[in-house]
Structure formats: structure tokens, C-alpha cells
Coordinates of N, CA and C in Angstrom, one line a residue:
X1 N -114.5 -49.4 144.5 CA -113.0 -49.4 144.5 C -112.6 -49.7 143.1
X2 N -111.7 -49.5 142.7 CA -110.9 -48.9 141.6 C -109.9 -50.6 140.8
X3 N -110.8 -51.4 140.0 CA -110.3 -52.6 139.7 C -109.6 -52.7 138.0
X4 N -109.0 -53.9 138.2 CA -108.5 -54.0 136.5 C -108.5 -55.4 136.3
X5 N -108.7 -56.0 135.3 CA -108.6 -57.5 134.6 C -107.3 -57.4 133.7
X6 N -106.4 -58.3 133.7 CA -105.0 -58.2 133.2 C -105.1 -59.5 133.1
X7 N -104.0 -60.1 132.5 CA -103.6 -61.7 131.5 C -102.0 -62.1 131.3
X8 N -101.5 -62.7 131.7 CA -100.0 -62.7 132.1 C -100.1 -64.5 131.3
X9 N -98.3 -64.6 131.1 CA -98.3 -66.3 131.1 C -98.5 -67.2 132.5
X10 N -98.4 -66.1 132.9 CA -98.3 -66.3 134.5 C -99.1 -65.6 135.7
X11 N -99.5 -66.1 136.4 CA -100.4 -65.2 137.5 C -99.3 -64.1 137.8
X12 N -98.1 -64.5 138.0 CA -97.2 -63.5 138.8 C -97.3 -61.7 138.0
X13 N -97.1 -62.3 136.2 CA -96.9 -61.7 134.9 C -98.1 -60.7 135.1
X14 N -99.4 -61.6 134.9 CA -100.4 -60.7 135.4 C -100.6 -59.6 136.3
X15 N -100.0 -60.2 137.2 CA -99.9 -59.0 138.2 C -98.9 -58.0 138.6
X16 N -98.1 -58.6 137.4 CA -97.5 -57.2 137.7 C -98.0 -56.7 136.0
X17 N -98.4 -56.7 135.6 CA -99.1 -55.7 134.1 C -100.0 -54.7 135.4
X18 N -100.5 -55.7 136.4 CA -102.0 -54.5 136.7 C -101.0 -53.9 137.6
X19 N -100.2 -54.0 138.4 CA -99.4 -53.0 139.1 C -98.7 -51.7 138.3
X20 N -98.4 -52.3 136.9 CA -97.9 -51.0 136.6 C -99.6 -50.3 135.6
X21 N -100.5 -51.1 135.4 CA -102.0 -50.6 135.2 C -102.3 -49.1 136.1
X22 N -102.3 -50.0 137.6 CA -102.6 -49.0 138.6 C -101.8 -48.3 139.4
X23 N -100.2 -48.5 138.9 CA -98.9 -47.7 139.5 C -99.5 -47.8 140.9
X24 N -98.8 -48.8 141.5 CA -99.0 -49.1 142.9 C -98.1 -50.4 143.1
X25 N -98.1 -50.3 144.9 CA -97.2 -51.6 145.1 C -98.0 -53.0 145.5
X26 N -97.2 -53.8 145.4 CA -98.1 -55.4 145.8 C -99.3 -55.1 146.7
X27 N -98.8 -54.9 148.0 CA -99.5 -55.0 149.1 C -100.4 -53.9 149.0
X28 N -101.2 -53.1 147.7 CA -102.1 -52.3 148.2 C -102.9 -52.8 147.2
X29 N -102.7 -54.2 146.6 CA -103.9 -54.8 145.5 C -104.3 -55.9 146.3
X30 N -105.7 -56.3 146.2 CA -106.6 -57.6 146.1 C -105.9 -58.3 145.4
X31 N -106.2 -59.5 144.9 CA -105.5 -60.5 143.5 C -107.0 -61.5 143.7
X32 N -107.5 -61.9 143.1 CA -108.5 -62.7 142.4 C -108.4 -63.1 140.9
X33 N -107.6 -64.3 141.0 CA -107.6 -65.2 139.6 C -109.2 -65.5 139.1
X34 N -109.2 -65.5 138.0 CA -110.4 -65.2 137.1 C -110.4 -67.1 136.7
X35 N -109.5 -67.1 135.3 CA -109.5 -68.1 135.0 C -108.1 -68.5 134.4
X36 N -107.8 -69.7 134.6 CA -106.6 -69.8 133.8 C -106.6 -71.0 133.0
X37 N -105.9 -70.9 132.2 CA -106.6 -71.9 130.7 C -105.1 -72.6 130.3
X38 N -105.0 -73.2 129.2 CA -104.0 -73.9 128.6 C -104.2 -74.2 127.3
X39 N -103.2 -73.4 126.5 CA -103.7 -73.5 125.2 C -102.4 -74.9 124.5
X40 N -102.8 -75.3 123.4 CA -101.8 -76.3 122.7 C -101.8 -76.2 121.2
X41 N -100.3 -75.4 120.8 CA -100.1 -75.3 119.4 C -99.5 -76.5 118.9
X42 N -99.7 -77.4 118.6 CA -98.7 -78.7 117.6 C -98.3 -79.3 118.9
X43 N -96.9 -79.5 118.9 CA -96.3 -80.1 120.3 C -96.0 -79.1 121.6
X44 N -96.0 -77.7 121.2 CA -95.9 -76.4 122.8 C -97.2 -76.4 123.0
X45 N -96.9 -76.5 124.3 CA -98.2 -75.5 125.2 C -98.0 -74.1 125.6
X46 N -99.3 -74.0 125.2 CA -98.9 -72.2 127.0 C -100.2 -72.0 127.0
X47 N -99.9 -71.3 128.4 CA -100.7 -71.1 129.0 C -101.1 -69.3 129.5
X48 N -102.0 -69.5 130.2 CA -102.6 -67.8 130.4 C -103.3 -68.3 131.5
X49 N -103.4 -67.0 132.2 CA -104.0 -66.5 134.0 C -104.0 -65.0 133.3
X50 N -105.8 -65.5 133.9 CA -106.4 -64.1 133.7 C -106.9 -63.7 135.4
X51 N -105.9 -62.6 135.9 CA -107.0 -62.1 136.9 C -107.7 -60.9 137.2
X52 N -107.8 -60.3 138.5 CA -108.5 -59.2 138.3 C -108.1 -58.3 139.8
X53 N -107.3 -57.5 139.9 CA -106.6 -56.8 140.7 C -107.5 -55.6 141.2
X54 N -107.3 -55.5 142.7 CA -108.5 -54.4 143.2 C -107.8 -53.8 144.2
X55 N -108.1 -52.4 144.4 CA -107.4 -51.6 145.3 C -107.8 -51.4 146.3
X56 N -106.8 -51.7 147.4 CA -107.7 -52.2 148.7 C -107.7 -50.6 149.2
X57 N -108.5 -50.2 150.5 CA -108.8 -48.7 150.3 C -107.8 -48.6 151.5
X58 N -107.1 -47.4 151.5 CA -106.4 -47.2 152.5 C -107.0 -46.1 153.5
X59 N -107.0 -47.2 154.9 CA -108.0 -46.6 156.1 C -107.1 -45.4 157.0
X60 N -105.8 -45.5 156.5 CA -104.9 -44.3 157.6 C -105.8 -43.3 158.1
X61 N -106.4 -42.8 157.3 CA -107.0 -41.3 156.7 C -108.0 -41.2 158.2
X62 N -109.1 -42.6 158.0 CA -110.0 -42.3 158.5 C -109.8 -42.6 160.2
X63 N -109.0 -43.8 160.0 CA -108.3 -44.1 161.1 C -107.7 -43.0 162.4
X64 N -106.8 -42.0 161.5 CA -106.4 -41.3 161.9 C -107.3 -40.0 162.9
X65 N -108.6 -39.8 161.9 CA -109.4 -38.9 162.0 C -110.6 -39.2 163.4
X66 N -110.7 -40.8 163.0 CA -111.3 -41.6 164.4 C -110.6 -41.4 165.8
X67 N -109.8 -41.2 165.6 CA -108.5 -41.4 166.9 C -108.9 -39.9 167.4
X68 N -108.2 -38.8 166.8 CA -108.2 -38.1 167.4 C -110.0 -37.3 167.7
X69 N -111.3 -37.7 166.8 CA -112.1 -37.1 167.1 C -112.5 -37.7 168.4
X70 N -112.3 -39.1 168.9 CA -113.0 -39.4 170.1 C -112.1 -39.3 171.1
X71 N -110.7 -38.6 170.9 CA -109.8 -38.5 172.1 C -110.3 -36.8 172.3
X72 N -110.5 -36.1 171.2 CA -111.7 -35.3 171.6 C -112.4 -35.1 172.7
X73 N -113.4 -35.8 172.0 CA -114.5 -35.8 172.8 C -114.8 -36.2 174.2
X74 N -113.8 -37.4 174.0 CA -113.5 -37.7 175.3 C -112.7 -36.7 176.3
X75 N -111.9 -35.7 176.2 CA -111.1 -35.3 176.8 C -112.0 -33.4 177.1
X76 N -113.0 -33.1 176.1 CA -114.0 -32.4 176.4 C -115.1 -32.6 177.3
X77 N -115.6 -34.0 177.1 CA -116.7 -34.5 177.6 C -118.5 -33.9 176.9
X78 N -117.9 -33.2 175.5 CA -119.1 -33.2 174.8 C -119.9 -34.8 174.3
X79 N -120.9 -34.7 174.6 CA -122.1 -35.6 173.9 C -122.3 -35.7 172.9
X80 N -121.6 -36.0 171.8 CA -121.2 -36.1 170.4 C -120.8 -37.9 169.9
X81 N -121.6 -37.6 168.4 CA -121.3 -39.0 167.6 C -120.8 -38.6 166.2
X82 N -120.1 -39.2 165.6 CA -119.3 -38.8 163.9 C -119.4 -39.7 163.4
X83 N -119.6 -39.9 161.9 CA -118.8 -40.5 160.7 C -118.3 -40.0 159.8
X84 N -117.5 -41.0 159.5 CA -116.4 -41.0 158.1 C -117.2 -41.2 157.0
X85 N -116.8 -40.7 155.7 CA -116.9 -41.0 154.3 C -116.2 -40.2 153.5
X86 N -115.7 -40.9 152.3 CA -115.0 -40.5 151.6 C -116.0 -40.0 150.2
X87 N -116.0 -39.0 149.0 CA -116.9 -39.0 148.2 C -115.9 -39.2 146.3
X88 N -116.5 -39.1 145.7 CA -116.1 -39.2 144.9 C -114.7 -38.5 144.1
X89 N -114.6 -37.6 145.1 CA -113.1 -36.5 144.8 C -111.8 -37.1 145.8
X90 N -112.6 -37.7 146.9 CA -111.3 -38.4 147.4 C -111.8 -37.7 148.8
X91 N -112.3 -36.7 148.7 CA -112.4 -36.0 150.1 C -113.3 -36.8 151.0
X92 N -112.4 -36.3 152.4 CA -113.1 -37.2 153.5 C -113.8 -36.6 154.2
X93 N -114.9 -36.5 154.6 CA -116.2 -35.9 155.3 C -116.7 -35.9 156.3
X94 N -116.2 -35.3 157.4 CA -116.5 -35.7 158.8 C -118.0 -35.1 159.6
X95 N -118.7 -36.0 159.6 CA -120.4 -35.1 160.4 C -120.1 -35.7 161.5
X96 N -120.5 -34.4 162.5 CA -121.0 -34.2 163.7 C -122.2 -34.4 164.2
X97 N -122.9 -34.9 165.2 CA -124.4 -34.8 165.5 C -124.0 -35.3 167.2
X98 N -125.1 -34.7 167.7 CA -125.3 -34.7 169.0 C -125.8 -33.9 169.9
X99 N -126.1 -34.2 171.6 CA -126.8 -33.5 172.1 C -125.6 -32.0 172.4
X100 N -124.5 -32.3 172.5 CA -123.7 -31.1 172.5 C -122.7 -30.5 171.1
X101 N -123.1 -31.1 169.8 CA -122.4 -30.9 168.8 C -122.7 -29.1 168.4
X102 N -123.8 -28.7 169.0 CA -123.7 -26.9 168.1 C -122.9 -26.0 168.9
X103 N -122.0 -27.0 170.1 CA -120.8 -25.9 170.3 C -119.8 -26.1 169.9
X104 N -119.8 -27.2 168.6 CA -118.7 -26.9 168.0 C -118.7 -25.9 166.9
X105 N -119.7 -25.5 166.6 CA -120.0 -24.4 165.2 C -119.3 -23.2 165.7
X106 N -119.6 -22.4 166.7 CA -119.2 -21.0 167.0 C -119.9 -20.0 166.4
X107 N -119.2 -19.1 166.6 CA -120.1 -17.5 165.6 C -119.8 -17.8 164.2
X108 N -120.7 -17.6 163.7 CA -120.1 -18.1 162.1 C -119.6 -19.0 161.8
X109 N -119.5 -20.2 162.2 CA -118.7 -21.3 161.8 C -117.3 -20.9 162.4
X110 N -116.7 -20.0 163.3 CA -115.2 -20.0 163.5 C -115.2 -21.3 164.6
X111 N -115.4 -21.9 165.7 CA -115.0 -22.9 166.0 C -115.1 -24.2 165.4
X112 N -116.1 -24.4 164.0 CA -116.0 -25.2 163.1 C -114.9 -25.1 162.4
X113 N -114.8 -24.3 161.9 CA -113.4 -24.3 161.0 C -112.1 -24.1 162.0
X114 N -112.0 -24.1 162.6 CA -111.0 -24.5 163.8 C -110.5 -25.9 163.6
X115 N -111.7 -26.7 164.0 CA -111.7 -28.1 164.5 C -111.5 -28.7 163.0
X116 N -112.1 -28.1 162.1 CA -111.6 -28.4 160.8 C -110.0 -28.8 160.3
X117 N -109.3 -27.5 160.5 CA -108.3 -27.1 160.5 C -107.3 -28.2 161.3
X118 N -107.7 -28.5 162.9 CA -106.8 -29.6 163.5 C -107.0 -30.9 163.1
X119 N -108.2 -30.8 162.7 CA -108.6 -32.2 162.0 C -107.6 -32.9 161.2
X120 N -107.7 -31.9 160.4 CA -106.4 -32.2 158.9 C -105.0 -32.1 159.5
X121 N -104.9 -31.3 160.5 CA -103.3 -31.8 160.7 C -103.0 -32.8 161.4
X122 N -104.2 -33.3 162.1 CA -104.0 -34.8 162.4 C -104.2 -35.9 161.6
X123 N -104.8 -35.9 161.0 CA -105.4 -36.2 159.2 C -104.1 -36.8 158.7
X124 N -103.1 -35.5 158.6 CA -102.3 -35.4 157.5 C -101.0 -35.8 158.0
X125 N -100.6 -36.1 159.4 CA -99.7 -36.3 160.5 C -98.3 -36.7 159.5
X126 N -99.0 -38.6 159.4 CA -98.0 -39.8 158.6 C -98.1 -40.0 157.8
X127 N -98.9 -39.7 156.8 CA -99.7 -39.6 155.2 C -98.2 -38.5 154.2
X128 N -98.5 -39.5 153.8 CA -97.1 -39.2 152.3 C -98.1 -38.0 151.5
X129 N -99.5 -38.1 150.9 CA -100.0 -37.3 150.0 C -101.1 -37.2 151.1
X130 N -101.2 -35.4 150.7 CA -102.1 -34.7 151.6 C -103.6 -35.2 151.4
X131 N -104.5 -35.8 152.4 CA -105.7 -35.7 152.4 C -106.6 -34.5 152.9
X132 N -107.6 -34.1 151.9 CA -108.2 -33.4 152.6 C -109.5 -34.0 153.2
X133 N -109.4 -32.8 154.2 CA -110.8 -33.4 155.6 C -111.6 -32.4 155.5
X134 N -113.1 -32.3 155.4 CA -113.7 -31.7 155.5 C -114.8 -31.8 156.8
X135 N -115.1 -31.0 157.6 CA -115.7 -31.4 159.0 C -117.0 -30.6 158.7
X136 N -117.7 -31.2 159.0 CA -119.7 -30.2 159.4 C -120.1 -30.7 161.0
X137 N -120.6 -29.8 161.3 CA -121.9 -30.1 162.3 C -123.4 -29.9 161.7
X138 N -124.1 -31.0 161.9 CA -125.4 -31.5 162.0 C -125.7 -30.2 160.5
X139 N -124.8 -30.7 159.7 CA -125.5 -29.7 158.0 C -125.6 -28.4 158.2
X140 N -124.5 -27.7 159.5 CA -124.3 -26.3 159.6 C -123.9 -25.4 158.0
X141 N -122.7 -26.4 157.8 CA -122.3 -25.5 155.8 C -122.8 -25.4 155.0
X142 N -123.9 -26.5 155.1 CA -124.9 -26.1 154.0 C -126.3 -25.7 154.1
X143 N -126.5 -25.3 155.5 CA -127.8 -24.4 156.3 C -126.5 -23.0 155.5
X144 N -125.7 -22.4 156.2 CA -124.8 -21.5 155.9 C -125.0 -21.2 154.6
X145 N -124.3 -22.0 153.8 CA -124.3 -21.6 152.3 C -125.5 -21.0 151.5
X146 N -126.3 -21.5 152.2 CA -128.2 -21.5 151.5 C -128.0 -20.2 151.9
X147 N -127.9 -19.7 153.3 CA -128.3 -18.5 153.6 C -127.7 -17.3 153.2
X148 N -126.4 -17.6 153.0 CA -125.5 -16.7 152.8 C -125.2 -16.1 151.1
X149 N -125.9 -17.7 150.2 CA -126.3 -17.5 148.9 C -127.2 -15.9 148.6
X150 N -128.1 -16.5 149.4 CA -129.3 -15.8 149.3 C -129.1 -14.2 149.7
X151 N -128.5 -14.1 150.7 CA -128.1 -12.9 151.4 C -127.2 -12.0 150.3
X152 N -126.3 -12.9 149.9 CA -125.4 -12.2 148.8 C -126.2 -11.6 147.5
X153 N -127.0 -12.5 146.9 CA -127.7 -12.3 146.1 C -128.8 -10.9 146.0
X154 N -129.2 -11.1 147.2 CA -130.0 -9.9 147.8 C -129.4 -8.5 147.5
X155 N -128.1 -8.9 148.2 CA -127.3 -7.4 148.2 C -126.7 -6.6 146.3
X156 N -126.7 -7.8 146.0 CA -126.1 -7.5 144.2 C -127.6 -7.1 144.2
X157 N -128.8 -7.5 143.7 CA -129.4 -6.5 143.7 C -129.9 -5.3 144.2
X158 N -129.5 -5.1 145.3 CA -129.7 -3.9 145.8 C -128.9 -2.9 145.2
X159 N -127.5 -3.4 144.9 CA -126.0 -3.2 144.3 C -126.3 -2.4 143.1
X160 N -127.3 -3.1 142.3 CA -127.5 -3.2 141.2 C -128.7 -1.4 140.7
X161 N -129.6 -1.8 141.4 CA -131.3 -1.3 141.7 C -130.5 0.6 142.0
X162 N -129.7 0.6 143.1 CA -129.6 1.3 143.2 C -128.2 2.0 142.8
X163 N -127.5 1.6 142.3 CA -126.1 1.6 141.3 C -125.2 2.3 142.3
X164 N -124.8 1.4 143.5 CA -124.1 2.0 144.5 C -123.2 0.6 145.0
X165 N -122.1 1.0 145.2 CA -121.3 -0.1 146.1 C -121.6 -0.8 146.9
X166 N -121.7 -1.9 147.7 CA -122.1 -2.1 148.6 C -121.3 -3.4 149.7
X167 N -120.6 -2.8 151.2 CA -119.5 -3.5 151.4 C -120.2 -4.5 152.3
X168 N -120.7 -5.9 151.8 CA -121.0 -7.1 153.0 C -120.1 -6.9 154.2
X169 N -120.8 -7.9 155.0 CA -120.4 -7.9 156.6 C -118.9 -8.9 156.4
X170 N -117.9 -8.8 157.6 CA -116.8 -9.5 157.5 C -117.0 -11.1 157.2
X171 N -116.1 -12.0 156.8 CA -116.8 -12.8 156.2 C -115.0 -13.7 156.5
X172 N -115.0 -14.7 157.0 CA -114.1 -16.0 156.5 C -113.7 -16.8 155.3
X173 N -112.5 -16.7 154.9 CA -112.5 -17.1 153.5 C -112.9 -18.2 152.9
X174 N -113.7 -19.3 153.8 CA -114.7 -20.0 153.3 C -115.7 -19.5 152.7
X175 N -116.6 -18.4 153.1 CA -117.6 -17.6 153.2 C -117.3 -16.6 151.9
X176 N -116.0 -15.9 152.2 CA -115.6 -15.1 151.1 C -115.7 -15.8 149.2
X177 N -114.9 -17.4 149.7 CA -115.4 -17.9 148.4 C -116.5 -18.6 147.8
X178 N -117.3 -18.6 148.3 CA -118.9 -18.8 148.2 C -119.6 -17.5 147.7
X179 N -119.7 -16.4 148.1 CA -119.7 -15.2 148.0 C -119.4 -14.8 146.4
X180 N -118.0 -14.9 146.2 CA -117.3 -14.5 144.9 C -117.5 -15.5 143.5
X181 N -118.1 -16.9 143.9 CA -118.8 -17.5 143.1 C -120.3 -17.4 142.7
X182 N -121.0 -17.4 144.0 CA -122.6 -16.7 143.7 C -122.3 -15.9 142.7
X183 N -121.9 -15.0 142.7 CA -122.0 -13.5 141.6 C -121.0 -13.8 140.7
X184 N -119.8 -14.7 140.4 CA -118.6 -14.6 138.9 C -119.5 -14.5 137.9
X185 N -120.8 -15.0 137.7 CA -121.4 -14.7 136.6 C -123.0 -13.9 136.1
X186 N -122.4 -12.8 137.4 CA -123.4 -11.8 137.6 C -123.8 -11.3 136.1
X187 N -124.2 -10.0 135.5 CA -124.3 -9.7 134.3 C -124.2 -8.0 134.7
X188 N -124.4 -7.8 135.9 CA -124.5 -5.9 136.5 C -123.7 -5.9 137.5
X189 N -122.8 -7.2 138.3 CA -122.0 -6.8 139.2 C -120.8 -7.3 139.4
X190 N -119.6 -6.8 140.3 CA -118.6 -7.7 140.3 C -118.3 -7.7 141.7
X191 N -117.2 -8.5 141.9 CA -117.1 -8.4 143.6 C -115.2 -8.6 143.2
X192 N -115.1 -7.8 145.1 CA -113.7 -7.8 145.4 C -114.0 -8.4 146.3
X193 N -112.5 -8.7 147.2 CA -112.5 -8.7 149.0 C -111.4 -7.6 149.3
X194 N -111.3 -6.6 150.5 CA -110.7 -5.9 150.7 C -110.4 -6.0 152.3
X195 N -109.5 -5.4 153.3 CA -109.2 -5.4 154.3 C -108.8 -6.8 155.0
X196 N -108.4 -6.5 156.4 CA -107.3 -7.6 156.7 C -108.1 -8.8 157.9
X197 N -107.8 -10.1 157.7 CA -108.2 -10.8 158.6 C -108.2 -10.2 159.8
X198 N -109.1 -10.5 160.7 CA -110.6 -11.0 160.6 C -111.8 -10.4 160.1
X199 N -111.3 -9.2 159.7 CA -111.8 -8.2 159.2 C -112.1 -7.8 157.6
X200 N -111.9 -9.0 156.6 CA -111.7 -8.8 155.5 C -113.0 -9.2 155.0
X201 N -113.5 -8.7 154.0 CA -115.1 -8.8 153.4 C -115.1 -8.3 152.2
X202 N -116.0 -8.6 151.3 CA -116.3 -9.0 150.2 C -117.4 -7.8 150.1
X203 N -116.8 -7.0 148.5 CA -117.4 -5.8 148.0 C -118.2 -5.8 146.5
X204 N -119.5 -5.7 146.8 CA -120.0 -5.8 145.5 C -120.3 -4.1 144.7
X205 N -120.2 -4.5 143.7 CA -119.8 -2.6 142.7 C -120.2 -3.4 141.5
X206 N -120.5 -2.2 140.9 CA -121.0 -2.4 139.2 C -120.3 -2.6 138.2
X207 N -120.8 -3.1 137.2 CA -119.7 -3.5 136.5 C -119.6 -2.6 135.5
X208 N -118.4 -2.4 135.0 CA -117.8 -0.6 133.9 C -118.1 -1.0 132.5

């Protein structure tokens, strides 16, 4: 969590330097006084408080995300367990695991990215600044990603070998942009996406 050391004549002084340090309001700081001293020039004193202000984490997010995944599951009756984490971008990370969790995946990840999708609007309900939520089952996106790297890559060289266009299978615009990153720094190919949801997919062609 995200702290500061500030020095006021006054505890109060102090803390409000680290409030406007970390542009925030009282009640979302820790306060831990450090040390406070007393200095004496001739006949004045003064004095100093040094403390050290910490930002408490705000649980809405996860809170929020806990509520509705076990009203979920409760109200499905899948055999499923989750946790929360937040990572260093801010994003909040929701894993699935269980004896019934791979019928939340779907074909391709569509009833994942579903559940994704409600996630965040419950997520995001009473929250002033949008959080994002990111949801997996049991490391589905990044089994996915690996395969679909590889698959893409395949096809640029085929793209390539045989100097012909070649249109991938329809693809979700998660998928699409994983896709169009593998190859931005191809050296023989480029990629588009063309056609209309659900049906839109990603075109690899040579580069002019």
C-alpha cells in the first residue's frame, strides 16, 4: 500500500501536507506518528510531528464482486470456489476453480466473457471511478492465449511460405486482439479484422 512520511508543527499540519501528498480525503489514510520532538531557539520553542500516512485499500470493488459471485453460484447451484486480487495495474482478478467451474468457459471462452462482462457491471454498480474486473476459469485465458499465439503464428507463416492471404476462423475481440499483437511486429505480414460480430475475424496478407 501506497505510504508517505510528512512533518507539520503539528500532527494535524502533517497530515494534511500528506493529504494533499496523496490528494485524498481523511478517512482513506492510516495516520501513524513517527516521532515528535521539541526544538528550543533562545527563549521560543517549536516543535515538529513527524508521521507517516498510508492508504487504506478500498474493499468496494472486491466486496462488491464477492456478493454477486456467490449469489451466483448460489442461485445456479454450480460447485465453484473464487478469489480476489488486485495486481499491480489496479486490475482485479477473479479465478474460478471447481468441480463445476468449466461450464462457465463456453465455446471459446463466450460464456466466460459473459460472466466477465456482468461481473464489471456489478463491479462498477456504486464506484465513482471505473474498476476493471478481469474473470478466468481454472487458467482458461492463458491455456487460450498460448494456443491461439501459436495457431496465429502458424498461419503468418503459411501466409508468408506461400505468399497468399489467409482468413483465420471467427474470433472475439479478446482473441482478435491477441491475434493483431502476435504479428504488429511481423517482418512479411500484416493483419486486418473484417466482417460483422459474431462473425468478424482477423486477416493475415503480406506486407507491400
Amino acid at each position: 500500500m501506497k505510504s508517505v512520511e510528512t512533518i507539520g508543527k503539528t500532527k494535524e499540519e502533517a497530515i494534511q501536507e500528506a493529504i494533499l501528498q496523496l490528494n485524498v480525503t481523511r478517512d482513506k489514510l492510516k495516520i501513524e506518528v513517527i516521532e515528535e520532538t521539541s526544538k528550543f531557539l533562545g527563549l521560543f520553542g517549536s516543535k515538529e510531528c513527524k508521521i507517516r500516512a498510508t492508504l487504506l485499500e478500498d474493499t468496494r470493488a472486491k466486496d462488491a464482486a464477492d456478493a454477486f459471485l456467490k449469489g451466483l453460484f448460489e442461485v445456479s447451484g454450480l460447485n465453484c470456489s473464487f478469489s480476489l486480487s488486485k495486481d499491480e495495474e489496479e486490475v482485479l482478478h477473479t479465478k474460478i476453480e471447481g468441480e463445476d467451474a468449466s461450464y462457465l468457459i463456453g465455446r471459446r471462452g463466450d460464456t466466460l466473457d459473459a460472466l466477465q462482462l456482468l461481473t464489471n457491471l456489478a463491479v462498477n454498480k456504486e464506484l465513482e471511478d471505473y474498476q476493471r474486473v478481469m474473470v478466468d476459469v481454472e487458467d482458461y485465458r492463458q491455456k487460450r492465449e498460448e494456443s491461439l499465439t501459436n495457431y496465429v503464428k502458424k498461419m503468418a507463416r503459411q501466409a508468408a511460405k506461400q505468399r497468399r492471404t489467409i482468413k483465420l476462423d471467427a474470433m472475439n475481440p479478446y482473441e482478435r486482439r491477441i491475434a493483431h499483437s502476435v504479428l504488429q511486429d511481423d517482418p512479411y505480414v500484416t493483419t486486418y479484422s473484417e466482417g460483422k460480430e459474431p462473425y468478424r475475424r482477423v486477416v493475415i496478407t503480406l506486407k507491400k
